[in-house]
Coordinates of C-alpha atoms and ligand atoms in Angstrom, one line a residue:
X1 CA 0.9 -30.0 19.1
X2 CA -0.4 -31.9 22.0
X3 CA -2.0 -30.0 25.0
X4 CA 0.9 -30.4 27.2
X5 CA 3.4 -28.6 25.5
X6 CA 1.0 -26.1 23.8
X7 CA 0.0 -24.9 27.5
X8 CA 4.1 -24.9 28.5
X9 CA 4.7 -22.7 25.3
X10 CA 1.5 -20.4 26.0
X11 CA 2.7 -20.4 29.5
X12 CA 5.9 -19.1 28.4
X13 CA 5.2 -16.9 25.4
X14 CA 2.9 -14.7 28.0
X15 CA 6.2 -14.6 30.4
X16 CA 7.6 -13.2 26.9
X17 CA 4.8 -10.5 25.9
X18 CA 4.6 -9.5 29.9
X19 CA 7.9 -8.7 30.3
X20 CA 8.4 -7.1 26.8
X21 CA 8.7 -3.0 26.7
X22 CA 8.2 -2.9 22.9
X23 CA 6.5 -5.5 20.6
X24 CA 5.8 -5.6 16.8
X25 CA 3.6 -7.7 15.3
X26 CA 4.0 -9.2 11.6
X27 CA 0.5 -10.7 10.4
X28 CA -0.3 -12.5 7.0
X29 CA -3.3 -13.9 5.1
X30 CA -3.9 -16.7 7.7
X31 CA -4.9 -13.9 10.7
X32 CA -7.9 -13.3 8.4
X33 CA -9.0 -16.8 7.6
X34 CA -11.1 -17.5 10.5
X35 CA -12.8 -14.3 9.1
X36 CA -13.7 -16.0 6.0
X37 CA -11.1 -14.8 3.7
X38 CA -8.7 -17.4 1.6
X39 CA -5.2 -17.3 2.4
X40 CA -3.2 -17.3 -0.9
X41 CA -1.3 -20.1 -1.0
X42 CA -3.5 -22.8 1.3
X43 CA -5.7 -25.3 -0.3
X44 CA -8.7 -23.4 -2.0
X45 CA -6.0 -20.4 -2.1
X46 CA -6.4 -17.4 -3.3
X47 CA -4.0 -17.5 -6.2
X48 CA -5.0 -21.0 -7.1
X49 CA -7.2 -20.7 -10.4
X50 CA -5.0 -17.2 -10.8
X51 CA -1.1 -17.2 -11.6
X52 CA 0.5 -14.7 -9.6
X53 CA 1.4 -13.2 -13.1
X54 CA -1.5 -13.0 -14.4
X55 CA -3.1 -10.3 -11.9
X56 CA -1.0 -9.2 -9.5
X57 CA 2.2 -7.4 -11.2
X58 CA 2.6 -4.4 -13.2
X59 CA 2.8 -6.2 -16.5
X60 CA -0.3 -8.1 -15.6
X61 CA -2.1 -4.2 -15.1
X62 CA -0.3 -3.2 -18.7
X63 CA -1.7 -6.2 -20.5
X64 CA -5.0 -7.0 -19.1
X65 CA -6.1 -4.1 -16.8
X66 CA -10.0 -5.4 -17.1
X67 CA -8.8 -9.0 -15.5
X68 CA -6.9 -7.5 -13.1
X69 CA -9.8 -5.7 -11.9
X70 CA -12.0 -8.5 -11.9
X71 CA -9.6 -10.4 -10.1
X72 CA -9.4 -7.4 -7.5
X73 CA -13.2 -6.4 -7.5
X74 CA -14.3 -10.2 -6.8
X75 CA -11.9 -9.7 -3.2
X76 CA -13.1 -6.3 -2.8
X77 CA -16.9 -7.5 -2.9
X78 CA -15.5 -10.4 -0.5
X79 CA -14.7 -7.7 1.8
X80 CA -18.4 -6.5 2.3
X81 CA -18.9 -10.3 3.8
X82 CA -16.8 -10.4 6.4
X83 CA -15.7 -8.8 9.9
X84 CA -12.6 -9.3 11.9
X85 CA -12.7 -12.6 13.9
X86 CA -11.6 -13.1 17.5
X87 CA -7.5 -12.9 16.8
X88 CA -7.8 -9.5 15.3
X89 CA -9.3 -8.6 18.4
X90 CA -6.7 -9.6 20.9
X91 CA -4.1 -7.6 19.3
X92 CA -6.1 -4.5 19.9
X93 CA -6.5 -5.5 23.3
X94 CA -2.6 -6.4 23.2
X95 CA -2.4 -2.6 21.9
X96 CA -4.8 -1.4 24.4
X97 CA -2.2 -2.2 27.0
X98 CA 1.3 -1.3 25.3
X99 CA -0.3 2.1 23.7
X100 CA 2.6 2.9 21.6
X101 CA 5.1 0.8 22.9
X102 CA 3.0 -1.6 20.1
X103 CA 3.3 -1.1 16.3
X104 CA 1.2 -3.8 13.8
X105 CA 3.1 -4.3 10.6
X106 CA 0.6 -6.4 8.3
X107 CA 0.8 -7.9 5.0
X108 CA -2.7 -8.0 4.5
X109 CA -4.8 -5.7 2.3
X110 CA -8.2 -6.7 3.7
X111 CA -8.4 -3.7 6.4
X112 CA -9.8 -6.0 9.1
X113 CA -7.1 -4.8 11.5
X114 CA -8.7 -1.3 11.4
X115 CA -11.8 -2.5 11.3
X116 CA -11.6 -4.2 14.8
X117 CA -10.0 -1.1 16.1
X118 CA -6.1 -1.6 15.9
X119 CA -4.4 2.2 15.7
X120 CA -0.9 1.8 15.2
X121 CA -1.2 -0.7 11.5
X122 CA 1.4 0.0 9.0
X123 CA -0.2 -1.8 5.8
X124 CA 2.9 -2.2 3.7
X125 CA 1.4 -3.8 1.1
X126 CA -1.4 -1.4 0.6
X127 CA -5.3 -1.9 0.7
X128 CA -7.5 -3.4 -1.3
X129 CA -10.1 -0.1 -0.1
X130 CA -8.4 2.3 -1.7
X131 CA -7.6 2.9 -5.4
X132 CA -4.6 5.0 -6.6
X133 CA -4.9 6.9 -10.4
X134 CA -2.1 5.9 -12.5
X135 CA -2.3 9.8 -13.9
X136 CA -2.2 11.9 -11.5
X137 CA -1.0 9.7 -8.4
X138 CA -4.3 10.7 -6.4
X139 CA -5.3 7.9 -3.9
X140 CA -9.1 7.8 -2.6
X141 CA -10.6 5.0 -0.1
X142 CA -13.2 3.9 -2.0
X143 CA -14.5 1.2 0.9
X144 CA -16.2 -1.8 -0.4
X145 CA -18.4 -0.5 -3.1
X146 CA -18.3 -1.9 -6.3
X147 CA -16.4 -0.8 -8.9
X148 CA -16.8 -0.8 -12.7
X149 CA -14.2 -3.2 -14.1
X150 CA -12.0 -0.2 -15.7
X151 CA -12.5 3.0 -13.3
X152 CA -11.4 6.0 -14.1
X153 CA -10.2 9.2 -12.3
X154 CA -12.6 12.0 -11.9
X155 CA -9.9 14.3 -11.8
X156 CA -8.0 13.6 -14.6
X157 CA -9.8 11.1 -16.1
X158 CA -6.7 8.5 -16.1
X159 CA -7.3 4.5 -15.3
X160 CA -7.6 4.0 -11.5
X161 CA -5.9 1.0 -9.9
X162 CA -6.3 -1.2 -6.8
X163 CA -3.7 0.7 -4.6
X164 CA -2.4 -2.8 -3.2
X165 CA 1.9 -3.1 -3.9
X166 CA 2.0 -6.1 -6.6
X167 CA 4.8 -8.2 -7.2
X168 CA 7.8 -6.3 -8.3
X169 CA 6.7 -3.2 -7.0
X170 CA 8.5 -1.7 -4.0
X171 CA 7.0 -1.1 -0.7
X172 CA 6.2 2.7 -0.1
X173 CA 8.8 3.9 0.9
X174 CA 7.8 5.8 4.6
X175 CA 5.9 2.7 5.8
X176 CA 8.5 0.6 4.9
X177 CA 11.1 2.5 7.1
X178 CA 8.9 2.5 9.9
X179 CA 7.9 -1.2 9.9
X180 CA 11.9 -2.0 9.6
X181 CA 12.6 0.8 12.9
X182 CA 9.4 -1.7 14.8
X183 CA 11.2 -4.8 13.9
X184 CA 14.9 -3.5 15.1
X185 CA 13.5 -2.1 18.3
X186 CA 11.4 -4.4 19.2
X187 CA 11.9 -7.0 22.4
X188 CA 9.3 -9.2 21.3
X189 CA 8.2 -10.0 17.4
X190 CA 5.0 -11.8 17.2
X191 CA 4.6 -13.3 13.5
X192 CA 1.2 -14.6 13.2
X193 CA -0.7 -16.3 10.0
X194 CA 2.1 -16.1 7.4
X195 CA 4.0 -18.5 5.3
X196 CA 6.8 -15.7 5.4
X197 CA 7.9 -16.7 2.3
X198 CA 7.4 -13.4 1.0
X199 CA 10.1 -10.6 0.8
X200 CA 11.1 -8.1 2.1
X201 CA 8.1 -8.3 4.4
X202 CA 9.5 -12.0 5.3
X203 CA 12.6 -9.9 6.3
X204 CA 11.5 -7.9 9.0
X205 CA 11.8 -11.7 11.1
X206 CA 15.6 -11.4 10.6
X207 CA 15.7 -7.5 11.5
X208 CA 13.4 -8.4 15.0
X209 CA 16.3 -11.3 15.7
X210 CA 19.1 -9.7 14.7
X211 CA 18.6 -7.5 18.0
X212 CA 17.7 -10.7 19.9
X213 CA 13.9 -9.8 20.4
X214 CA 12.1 -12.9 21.5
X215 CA 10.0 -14.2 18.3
X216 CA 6.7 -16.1 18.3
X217 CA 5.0 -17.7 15.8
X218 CA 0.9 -18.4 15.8
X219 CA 0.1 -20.7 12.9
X220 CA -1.8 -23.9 11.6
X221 CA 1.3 -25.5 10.2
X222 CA 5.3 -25.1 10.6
X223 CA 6.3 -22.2 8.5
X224 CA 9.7 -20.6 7.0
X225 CA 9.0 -18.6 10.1
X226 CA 9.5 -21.7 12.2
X227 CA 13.4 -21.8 12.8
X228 CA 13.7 -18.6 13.5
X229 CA 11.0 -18.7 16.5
X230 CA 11.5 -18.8 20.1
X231 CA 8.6 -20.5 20.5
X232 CA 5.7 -21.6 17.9
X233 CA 2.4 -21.5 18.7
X234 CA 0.2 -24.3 16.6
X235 CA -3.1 -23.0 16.4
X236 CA -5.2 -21.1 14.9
X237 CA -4.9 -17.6 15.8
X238 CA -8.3 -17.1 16.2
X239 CA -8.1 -19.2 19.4
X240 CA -4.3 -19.0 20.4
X241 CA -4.1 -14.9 20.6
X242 CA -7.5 -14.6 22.9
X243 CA -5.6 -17.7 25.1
X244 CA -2.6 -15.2 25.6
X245 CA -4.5 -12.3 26.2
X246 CA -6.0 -14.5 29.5
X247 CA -2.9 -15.2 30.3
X248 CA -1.7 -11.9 30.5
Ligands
BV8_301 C1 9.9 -6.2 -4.1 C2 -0.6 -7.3 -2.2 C3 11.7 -4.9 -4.9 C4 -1.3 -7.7 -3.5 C5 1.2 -8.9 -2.0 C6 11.6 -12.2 -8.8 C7 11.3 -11.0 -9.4 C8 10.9 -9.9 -8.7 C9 10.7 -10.0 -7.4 C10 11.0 -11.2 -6.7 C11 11.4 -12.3 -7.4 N1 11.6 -13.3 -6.5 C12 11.3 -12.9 -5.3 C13 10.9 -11.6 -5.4 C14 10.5 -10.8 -4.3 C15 8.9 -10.8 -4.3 C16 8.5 -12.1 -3.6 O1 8.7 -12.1 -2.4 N2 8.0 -13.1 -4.3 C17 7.6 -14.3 -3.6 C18 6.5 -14.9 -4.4 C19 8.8 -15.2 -3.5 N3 8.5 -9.7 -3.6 C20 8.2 -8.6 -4.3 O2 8.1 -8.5 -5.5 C21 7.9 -7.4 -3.4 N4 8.6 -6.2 -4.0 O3 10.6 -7.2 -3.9 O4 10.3 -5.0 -4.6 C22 11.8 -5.2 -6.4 C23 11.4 -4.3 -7.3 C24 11.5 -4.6 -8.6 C25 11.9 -5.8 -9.1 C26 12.2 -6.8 -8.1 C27 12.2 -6.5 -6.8 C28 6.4 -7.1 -3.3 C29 5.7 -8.2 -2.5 C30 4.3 -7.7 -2.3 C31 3.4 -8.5 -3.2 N5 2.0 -8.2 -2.8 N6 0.0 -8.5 -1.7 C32 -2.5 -8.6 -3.2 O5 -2.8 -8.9 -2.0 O6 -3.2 -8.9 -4.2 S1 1.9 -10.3 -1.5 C33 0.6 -11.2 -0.9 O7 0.9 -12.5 -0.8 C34 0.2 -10.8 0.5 O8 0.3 -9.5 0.8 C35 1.2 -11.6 1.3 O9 2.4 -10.9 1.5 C36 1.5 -12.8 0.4 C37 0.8 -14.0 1.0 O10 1.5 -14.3 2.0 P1 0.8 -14.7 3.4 O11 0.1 -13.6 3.9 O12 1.9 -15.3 4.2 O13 -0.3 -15.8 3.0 P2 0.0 -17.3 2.6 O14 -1.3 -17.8 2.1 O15 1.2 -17.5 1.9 O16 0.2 -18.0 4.1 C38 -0.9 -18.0 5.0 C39 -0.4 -18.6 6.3 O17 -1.4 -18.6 7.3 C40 0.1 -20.1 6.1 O18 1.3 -20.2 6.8 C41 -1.0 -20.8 6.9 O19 -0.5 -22.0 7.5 C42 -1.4 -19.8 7.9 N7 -2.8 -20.0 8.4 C43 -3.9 -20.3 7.8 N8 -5.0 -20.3 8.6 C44 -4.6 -19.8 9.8 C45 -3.2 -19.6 9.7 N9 -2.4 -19.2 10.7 C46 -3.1 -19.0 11.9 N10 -4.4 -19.2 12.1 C47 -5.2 -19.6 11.0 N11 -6.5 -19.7 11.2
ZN302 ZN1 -6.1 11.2 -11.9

């Protein structure tokens, strides 16, 4: 994007997020990047190495729950390495001045969001900090320490498991229904770091246009986000989002 239009497109995307009353905010893998974690499907990705299949679906748990956890321990002891990065930042600031006229739906399950100080963060795919016991149902937030590679439930003594939503899986149900009333109320939709190839999250971009809120896109590359934005911001996020918040 040359530096011409990328200023006319900041210009106007902070005309967008000044003016809007409500604004929801759909992150993926590539906000955390400039953190230090792998996206999943970029070069060096995190399922590279890994089919999808093979550690992140139900079957996967049923068949091999010791490689799922090493698969899930490995990202968990990633976590312990880094900190949220300058574009994590700017949306609390962005939060900071819509209080809760702001809601941050994210796909990620690294916990950097709340870790930089965002309030309003519906994880609808879960986190990778807490573990859920396939027993009893009990979920604890286990942080980043290190788990053995088949942990067990203290309370009923049932296998634990990473509580993350894997492929196949619905989305809980009462985070779900909230991120979906965000995107339908919305007046602007801010989709940052995500292939949005993923469903129903990927969704939530149709919901936020359907009541013709304003979208725009931060990301590296053109994504299957990309016809659907107002505008599209090229850029890593780390530096784009701080830009806006200037702006503002
Ligand atoms: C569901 C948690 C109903 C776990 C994740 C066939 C059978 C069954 C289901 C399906 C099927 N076909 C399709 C489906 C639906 C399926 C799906 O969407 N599949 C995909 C692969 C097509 N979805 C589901 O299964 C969902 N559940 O549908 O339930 C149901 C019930 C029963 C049976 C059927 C259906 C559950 C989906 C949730 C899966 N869990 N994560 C874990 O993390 O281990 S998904 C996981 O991958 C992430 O959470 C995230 O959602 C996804 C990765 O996507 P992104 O975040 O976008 O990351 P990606 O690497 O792809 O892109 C990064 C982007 O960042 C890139 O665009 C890059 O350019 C950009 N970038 C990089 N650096 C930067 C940057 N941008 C800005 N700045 C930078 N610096
Ligand atoms: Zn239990």
């Amino acid at each position: 994007m040359n530096p011409d239009s990328l200023q006319r497109d900041l210009d106007l995307a902070t005309q967008l997020l000044r003016t809007a009353r409500k604004v929801a905010v759909l992150t993926g893998a590539g906000i955390s990047a400039e953190s230090g974690l792998a996206t999943f499907r970029g070069a060096g990705g995190l399922w590279e190495g890994q089919r999808v299949e093979d550690v992140a679906t139900p079957r996967a748990f049923a068949r091999d729950p010791s490689l799922v956890w090493r698969f899930y321990n490995l990202r968990r002891a990633n976590l312990a390495t880094v900190k949220p990065n300058p574009g994590h930042y700017a949306l609390v600031q962005i939060e900071d001045r819509l209080g809760d006229g702001f809601t941050l739906i994210t796909q990620n399950v690294d916990g950097l969001h709340r870790s930089a100080g965002s309030r309003n963060v519906l994880e609808i795919h879960g986190s990778l900090r807490r573990v859920r016991c396939v027993g009893c149902g009990v979920v604890s937030d286990r942080g980043v320490e290190s788990l053995p590679d088949l942990p067990h439930c203290v309370a009923c003594g049932k296998m634990l498991r990473p509580d993350v939503v894997w492929f196949e899986e619905d989305l809980p149900d009462l985070v779900w229904h909230r991120a979906c009333k965000a995107a339908g109320e919305c007046d602007c939709f801010l989709v940052i770091g995500t292939s949005a190839v993923d469903y129903p999250a990927a969704g939530l971009i149709d919901l936020a246009r359907m009541q013709t809120a304003d979208v725009i896109e931060i990301n590296i590359q053109p994504s299957a986000a990309s016809s659907h934005a107002t505008i599209t911001l090229l850029g890593p996020s780390g530096t784009i989002l701080p830009e806006l918040i200037k702006r503002l």
